[in-house]
Short mmCIF file of C-alpha atoms in Angstrom, two decimals:
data_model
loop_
_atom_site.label_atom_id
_atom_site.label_comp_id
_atom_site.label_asym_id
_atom_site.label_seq_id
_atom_site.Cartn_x
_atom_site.Cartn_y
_atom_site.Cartn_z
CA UNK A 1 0.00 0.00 0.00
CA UNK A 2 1.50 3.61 -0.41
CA UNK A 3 1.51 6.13 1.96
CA UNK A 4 -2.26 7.58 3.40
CA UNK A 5 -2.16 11.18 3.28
CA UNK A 6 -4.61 13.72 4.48
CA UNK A 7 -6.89 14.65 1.47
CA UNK A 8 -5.02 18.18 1.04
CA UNK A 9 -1.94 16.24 0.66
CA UNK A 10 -0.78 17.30 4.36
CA UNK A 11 1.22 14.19 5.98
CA UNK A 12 -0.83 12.99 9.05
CA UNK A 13 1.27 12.66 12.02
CA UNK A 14 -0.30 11.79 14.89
CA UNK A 15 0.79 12.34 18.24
CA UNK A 16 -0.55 9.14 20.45
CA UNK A 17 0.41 6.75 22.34
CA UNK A 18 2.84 3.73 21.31
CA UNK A 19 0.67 0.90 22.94
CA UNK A 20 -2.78 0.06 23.72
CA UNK A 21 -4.44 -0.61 26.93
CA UNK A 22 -6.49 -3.51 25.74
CA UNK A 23 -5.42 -6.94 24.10
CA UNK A 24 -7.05 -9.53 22.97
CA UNK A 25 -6.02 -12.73 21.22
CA UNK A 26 -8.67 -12.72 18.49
CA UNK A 27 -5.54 -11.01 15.83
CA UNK A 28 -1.96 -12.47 17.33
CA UNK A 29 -0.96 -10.03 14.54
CA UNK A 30 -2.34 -7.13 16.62
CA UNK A 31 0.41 -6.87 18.91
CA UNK A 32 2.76 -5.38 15.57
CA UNK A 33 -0.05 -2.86 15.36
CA UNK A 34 0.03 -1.62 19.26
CA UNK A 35 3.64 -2.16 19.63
CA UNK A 36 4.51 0.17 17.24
CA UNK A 37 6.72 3.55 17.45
CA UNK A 38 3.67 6.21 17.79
CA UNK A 39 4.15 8.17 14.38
CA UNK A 40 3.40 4.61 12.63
CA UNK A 41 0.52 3.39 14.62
CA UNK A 42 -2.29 5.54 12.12
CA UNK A 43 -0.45 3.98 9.28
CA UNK A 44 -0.78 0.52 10.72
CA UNK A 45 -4.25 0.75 10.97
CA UNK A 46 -5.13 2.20 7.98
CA UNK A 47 -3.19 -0.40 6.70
CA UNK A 48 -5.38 -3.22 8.93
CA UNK A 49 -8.36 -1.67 7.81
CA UNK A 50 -7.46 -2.16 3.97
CA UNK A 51 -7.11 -6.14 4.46
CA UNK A 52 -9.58 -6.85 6.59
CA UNK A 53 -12.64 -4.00 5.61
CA UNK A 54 -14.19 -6.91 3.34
CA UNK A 55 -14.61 -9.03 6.77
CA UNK A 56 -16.31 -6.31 8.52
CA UNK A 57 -18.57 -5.80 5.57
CA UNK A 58 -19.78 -9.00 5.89
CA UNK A 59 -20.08 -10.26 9.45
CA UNK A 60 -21.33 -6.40 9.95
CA UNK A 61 -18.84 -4.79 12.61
CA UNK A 62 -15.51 -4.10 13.35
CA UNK A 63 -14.24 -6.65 15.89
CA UNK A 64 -12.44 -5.91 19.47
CA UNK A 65 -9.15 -6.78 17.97
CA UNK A 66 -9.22 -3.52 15.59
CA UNK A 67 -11.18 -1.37 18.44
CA UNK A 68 -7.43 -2.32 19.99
CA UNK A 69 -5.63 -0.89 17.21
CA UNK A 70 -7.66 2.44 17.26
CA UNK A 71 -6.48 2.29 20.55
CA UNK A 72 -3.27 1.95 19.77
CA UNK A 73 -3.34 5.08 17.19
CA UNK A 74 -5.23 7.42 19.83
CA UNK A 75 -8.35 7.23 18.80
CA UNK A 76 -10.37 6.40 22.11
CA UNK A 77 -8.32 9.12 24.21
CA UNK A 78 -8.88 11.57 21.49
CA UNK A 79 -11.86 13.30 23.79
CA UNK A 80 -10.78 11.63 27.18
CA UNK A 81 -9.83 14.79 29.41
CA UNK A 82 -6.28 15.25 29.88
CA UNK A 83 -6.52 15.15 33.71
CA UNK A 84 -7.73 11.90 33.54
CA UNK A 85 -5.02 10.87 31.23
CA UNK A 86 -6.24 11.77 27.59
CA UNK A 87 -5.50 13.98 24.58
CA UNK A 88 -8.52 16.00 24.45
CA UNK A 89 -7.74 16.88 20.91
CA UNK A 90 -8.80 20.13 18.99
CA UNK A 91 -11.84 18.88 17.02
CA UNK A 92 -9.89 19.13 13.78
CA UNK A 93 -6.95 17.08 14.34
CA UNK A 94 -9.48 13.89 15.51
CA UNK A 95 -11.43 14.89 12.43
CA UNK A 96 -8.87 15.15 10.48
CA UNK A 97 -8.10 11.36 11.89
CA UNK A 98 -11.91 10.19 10.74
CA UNK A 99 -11.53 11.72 7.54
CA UNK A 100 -8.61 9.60 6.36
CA UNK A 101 -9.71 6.07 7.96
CA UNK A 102 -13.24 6.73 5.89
CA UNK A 103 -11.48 6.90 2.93
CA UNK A 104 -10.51 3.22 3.36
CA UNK A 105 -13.45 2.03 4.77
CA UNK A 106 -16.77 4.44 5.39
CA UNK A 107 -17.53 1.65 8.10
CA UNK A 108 -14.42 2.07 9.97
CA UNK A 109 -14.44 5.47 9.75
CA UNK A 110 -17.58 5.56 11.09
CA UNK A 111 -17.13 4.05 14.36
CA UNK A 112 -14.01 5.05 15.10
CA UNK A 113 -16.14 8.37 15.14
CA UNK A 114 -17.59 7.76 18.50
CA UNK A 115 -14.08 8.11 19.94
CA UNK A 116 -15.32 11.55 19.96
CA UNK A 117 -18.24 10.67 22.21
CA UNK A 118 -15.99 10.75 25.65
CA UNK A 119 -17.09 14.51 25.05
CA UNK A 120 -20.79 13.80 26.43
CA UNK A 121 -18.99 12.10 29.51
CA UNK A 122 -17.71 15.29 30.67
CA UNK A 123 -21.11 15.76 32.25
CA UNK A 124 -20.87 13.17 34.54
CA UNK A 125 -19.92 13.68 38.05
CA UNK A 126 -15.87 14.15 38.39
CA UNK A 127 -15.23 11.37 40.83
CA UNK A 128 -17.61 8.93 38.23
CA UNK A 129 -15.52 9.75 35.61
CA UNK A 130 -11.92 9.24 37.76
CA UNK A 131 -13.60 5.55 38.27
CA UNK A 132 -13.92 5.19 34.45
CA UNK A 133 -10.84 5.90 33.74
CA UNK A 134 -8.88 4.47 36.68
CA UNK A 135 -7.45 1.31 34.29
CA UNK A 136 -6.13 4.01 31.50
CA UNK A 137 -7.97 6.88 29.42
CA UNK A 138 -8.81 4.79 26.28
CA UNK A 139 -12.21 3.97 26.43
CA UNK A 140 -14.55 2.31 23.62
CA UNK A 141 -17.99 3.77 24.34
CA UNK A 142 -21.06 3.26 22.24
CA UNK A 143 -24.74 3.92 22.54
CA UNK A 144 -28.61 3.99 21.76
CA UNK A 145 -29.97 7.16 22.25
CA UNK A 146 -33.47 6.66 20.77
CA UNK A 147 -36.23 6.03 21.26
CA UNK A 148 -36.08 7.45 24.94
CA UNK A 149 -37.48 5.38 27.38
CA UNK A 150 -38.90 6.50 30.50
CA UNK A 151 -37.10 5.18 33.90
CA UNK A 152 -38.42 5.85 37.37
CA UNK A 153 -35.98 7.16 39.59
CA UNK A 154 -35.92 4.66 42.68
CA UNK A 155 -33.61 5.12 46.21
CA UNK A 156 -31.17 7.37 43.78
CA UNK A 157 -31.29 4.80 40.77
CA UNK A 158 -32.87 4.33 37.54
CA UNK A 159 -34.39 1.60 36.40
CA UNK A 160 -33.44 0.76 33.03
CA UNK A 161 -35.70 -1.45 30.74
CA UNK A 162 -36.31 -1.04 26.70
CA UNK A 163 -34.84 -1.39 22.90
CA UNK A 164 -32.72 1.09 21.78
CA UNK A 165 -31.85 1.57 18.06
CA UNK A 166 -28.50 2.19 15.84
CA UNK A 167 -26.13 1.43 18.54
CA UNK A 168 -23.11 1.75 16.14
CA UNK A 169 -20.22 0.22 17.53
CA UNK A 170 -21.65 -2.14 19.78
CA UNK A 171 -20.14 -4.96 19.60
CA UNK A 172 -16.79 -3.31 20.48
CA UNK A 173 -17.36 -1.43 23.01
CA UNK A 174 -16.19 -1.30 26.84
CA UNK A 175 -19.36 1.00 27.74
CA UNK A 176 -22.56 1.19 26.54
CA UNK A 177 -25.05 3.92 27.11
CA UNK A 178 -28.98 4.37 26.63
CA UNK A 179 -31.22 7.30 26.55
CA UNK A 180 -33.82 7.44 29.13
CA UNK A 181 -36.19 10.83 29.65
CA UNK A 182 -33.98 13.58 31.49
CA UNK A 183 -36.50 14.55 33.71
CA UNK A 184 -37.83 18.03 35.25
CA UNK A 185 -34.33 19.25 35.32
CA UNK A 186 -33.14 18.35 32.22
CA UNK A 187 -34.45 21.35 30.03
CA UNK A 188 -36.02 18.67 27.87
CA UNK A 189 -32.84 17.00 26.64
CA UNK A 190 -32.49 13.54 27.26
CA UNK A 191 -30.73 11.71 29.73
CA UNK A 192 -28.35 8.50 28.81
CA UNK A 193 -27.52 5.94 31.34
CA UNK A 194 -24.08 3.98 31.48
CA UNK A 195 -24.13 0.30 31.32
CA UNK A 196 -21.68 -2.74 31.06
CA UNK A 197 -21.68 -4.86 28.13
CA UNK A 198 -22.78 -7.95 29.92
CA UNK A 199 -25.82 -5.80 31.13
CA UNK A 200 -26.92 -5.65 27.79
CA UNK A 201 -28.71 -7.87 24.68
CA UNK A 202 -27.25 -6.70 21.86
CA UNK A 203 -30.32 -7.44 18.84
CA UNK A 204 -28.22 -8.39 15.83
CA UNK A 205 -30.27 -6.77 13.12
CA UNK A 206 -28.12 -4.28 11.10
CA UNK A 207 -29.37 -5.31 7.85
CA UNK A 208 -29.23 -1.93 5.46
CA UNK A 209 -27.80 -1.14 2.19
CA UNK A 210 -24.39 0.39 3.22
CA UNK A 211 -22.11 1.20 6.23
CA UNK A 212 -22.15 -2.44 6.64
CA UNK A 213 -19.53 -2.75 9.29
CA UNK A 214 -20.77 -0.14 11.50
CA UNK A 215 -23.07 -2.86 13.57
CA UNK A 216 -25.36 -0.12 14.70
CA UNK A 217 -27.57 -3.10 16.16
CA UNK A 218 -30.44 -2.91 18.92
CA UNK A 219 -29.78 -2.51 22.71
CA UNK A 220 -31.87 -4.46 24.62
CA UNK A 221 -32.31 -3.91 28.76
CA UNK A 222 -33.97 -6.13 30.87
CA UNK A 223 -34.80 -4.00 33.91
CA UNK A 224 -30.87 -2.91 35.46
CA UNK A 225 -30.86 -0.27 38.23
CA UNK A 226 -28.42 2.47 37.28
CA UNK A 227 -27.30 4.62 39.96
CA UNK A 228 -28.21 8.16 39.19
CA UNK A 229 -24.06 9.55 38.82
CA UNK A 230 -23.63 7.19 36.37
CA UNK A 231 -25.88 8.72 34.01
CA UNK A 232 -25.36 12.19 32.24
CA UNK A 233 -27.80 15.01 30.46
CA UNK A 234 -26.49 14.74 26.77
CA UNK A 235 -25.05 17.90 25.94
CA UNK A 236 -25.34 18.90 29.72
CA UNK A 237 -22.67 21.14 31.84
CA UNK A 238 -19.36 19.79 31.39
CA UNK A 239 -17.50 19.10 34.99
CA UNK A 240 -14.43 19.27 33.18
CA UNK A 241 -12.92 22.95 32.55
CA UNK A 242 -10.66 22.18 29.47
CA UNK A 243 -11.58 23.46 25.96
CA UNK A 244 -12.64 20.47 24.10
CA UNK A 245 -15.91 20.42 26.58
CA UNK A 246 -16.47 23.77 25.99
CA UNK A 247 -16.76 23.23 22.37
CA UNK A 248 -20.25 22.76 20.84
CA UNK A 249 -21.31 18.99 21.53
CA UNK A 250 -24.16 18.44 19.48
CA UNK A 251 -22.63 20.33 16.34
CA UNK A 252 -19.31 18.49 17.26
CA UNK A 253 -21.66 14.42 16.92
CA UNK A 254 -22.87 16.51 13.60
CA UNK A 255 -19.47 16.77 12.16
CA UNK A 256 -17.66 13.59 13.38
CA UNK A 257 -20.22 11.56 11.02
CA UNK A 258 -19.90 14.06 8.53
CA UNK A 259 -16.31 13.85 7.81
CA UNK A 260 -16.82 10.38 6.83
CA UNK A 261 -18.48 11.39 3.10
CA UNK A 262 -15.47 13.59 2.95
CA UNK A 263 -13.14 10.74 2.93
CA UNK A 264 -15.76 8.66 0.61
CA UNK A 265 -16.11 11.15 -1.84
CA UNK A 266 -11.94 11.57 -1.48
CA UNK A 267 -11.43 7.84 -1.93
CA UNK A 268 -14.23 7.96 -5.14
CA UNK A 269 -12.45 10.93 -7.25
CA UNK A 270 -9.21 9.33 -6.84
CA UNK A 271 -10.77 6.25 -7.88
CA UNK A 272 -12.14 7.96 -10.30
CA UNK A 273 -8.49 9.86 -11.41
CA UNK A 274 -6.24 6.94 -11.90
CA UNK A 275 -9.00 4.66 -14.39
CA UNK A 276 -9.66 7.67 -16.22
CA UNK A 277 -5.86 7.83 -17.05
CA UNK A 278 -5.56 4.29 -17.84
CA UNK A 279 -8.68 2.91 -18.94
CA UNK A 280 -10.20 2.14 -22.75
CA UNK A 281 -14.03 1.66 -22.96
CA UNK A 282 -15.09 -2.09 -23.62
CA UNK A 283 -16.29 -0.38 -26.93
CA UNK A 284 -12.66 0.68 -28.15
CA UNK A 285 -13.76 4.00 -27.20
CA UNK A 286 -10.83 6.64 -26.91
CA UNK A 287 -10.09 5.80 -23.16
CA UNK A 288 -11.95 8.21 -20.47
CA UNK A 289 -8.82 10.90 -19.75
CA UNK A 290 -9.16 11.67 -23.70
CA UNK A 291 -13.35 12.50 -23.03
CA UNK A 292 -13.57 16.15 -22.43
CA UNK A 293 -16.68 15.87 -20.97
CA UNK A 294 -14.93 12.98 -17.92
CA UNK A 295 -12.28 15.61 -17.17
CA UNK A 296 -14.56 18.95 -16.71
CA UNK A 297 -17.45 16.65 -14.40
CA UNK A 298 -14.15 15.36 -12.68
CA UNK A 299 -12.58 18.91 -12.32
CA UNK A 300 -15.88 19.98 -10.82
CA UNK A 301 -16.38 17.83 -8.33
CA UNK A 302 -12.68 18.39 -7.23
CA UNK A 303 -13.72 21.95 -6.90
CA UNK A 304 -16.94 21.29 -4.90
CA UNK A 305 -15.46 18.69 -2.29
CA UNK A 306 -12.01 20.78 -1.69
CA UNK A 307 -14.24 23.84 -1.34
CA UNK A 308 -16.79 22.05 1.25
CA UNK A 309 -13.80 20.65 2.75
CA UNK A 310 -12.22 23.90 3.41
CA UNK A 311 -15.27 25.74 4.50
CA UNK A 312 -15.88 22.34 7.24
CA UNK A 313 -12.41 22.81 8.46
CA UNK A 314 -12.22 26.54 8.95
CA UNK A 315 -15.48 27.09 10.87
CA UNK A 316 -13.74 24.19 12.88
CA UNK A 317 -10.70 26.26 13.84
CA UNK A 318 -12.38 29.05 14.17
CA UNK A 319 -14.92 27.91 16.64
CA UNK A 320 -12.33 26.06 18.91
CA UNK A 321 -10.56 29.38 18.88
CA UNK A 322 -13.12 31.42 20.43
CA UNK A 323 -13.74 28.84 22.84
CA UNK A 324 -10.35 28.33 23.92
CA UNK A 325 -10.58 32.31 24.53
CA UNK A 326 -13.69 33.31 25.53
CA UNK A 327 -14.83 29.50 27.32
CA UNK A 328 -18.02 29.25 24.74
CA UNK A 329 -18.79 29.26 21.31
CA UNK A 330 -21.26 32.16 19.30
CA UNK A 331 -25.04 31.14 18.47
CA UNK A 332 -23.47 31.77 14.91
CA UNK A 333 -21.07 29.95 14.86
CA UNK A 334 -22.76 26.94 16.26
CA UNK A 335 -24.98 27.25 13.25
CA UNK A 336 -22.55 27.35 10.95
CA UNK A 337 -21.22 23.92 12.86
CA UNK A 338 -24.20 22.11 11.69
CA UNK A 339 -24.58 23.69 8.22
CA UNK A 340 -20.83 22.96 7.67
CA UNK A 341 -21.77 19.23 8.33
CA UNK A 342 -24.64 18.91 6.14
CA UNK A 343 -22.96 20.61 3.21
CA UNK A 344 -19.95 18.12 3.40
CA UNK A 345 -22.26 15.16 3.63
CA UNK A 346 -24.04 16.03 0.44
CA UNK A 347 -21.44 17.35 -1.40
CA UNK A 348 -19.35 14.05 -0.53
CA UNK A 349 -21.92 11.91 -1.41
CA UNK A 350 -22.44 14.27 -4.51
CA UNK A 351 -18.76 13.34 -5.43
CA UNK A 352 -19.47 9.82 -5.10
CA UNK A 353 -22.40 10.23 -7.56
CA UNK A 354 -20.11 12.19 -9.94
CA UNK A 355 -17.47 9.43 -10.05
CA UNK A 356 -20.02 6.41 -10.58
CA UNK A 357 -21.88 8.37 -13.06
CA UNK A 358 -18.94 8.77 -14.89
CA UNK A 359 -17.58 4.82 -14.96
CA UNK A 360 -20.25 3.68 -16.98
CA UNK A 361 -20.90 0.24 -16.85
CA UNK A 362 -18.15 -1.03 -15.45
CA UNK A 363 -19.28 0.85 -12.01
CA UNK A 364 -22.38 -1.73 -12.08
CA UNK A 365 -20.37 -4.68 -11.12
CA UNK A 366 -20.27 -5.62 -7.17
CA UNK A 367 -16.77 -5.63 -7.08
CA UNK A 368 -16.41 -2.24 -8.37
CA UNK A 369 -14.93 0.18 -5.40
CA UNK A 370 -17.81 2.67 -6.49
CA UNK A 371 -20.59 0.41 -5.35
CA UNK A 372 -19.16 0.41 -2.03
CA UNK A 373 -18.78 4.01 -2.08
CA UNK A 374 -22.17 4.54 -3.26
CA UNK A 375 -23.81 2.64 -0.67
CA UNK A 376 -22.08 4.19 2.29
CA UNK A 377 -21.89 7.60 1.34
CA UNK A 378 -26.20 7.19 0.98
CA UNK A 379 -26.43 5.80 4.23
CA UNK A 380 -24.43 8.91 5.95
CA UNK A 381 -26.51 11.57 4.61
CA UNK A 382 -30.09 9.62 5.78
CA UNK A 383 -29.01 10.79 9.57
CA UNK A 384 -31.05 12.97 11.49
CA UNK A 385 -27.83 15.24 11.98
CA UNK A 386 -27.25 16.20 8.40
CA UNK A 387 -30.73 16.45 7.01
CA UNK A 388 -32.71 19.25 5.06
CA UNK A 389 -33.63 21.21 8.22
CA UNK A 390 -30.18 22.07 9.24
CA UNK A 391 -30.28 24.48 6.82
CA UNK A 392 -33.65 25.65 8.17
CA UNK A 393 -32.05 25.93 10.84
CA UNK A 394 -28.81 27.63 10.47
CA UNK A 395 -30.91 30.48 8.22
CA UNK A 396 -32.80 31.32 11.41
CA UNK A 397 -29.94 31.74 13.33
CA UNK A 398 -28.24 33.89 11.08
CA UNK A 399 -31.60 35.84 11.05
CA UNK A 400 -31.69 36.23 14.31
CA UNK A 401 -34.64 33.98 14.72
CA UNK A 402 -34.89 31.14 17.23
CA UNK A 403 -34.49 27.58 15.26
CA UNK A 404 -37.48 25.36 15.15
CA UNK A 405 -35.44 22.22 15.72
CA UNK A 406 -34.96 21.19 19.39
CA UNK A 407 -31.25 21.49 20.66
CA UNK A 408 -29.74 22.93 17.18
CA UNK A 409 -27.73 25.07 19.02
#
């Protein structure tokens, strides 16, 4: 394989941790992947992901031995807080992260996402969170928010009893969480409870046209009292006082599943580049480079993906900026958070269209990469973060009008 850049051509060189805190023996060649010098261990995965994204596509989630790996490259102690041991990473440079493992796999990418998720944890009580982390800040945590399910509040517990749907990540995970109602304090968000996997059913039911390997399964609970500090208001007051929680949370779930179609649509116009170059129509047509009209559709989506790209990454920057100096983001600019995600999720997705429109018929087969592409990037746009309304929704802000959506900002 050659060398995985970042999709501006930028080197990736991340700064984590040379060994992870889980190992399994599912993968005895794992232990390469965690054992490796820390500027190598993205590489390595990407590299794991290639092989073995063919596997997950099939048996429909990424297994405990690659979870390790992510571990290995940073990507569960991305948004664990640093006093607990973590990276709490600027929002771009995990992004940035998400972006290039999607465009090997849009599955991978996908849950490797929820490394982000640590963020909502930061609303838990402190001395909850020290016991999380006590064996080491990488921590696998995956959830079912919906639908909420009421839970009466006995003696200082919940109890906990329902399904719970799209639970990406699942099967992987050291912590699982489910939403419950938040209560009278709760300002009408919901409230998500903390559970251990063996407290748990998982409903193996992920059967959908793409993002195969995501296993966003069913969460079953059979009645489980959950003390109340081990449950959190999602998007509630942070108990940590370090940037990262500071930083918008709901926009910040928004983007991490919105990067993903930027790395699709990445991985389908270079697809796209190198057979137009090389390849002759099954007609003995001149080959597709020679087709005018292949290299100005191609040029244009270039445009349109770098431009969505750059607009995604500077509202980024520029957010965490203000809320490393001022301790909170603008109404605006929160706004401009969630449009930024739905733009790159349709324009990524658009790219994919452009590239498979292109192929002609040889982008039909199965084993075509565009298929795969296709199907995923579809799949990413059809969530409830990066639909039509965010743009409702970010044009009332800017008006100075209060968003009909719940929690947009």
């Amino acid at each position: 394989m050659g060398q995985y850049r970042d999709a501006d051509n930028t080197s990736l060189t991340p700064a984590v941790p040379a060994r992870a805190k889980e190992q399994t023996n599912e993968e005895p060649h794992m232990t390469s992947v965690a054992e490796a010098p820390a500027q190598d261990t993205l590489t390595a995965v990407l590299e794991l992901v290639d092989r073995r994204r063919e596997e997950f596509n099939t048996n429909r989630f990424v297994p405990k031995d690659v979870i390790a790996a992510f571990k290995a490259a940073g990507i569960y102690r991305a948004a664990t807080p640093r006093q607990f041991g973590g990276d709490a990473l600027p929002p771009a440079e995990f992004l940035r992260k998400i972006e290039l493992i999607s465009t090997v796999d849009a599955s991978s990418g996908w849950v490797a996402s929820f490394g982000s998720a640590l963020v909502y944890l930061a609303a838990l009580p402190v001395d909850t969170q020290a016991e999380l982390y006590k064996d080491g800040p990488d921590l696998a945590f995956a959830g079912g928010l919906f639908p909420v399910q009421k839970a009466e509040l006995r003696n200082g517990a919940f109890h906990v009893k329902g399904t719970w749907k799209f639970a990406s990540g699942c099967k992987g995970a050291d912590l699982l969480g489910v939403g419950i109602a938040g209560g009278e304090s709760a300002a009408g968000k919901p409230r998500t409870a903390l559970l251990r996997p063996d407290q748990v059913t998982i409903q193996d039911n992920w059967d959908v046209i793409g993002l195969h390997g995501t296993g966003s399964h069913d969460l079953i609970v059979d009645g489980v009292d959950v003390d109340q500090d081990w449950t959190f208001i999602r998007g509630g007051e942070p108990m940590i006082d370090e940037p990262l929680y500071h930083y918008p949370t709901i926009a910040y779930a928004a983007q991490v599943l919105a990067v993903v179609n930027l790395g699709v649509g990445r991985a389908a116009l270079d697809y796209a580049t190198q057979i137009g170059a090389g390849r002759t129509g099954i007609t003995g047509a001149p080959k597709l480079a020679d087709r005018a009209y292949y290299r100005i559709e191609l040029a244009k989506a270039e445009a349109l993906l770098r431009s969505a790209r750059a607009f995604f990454y500077e509202i980024t920057e520029e957010t965490y900026a203000t809320v490393v100096a001022t301790g909170r983001a603008t109404d605006a600019q929160k706004a401009l958070l969630r449009l930024a995600s739905t733009h790159v999720a349709k324009v990524g997705a658009q790219a994919v269209n452009t590239a498979y429109s292109l192929s002609g018929t040889a982008a039909i087969y199965d084993g075509n990469p565009l298929q795969r592409h296709l199907r995923d990037s579809a799949v990413v746009t059809q969530h409830a973060f990066l639909g039509d309304g965010m743009y409702d929704g970010t044009g009332s802000v800017l008006m100075g009008q209060p968003p009909l959506i719940p929690g947009f900002i």
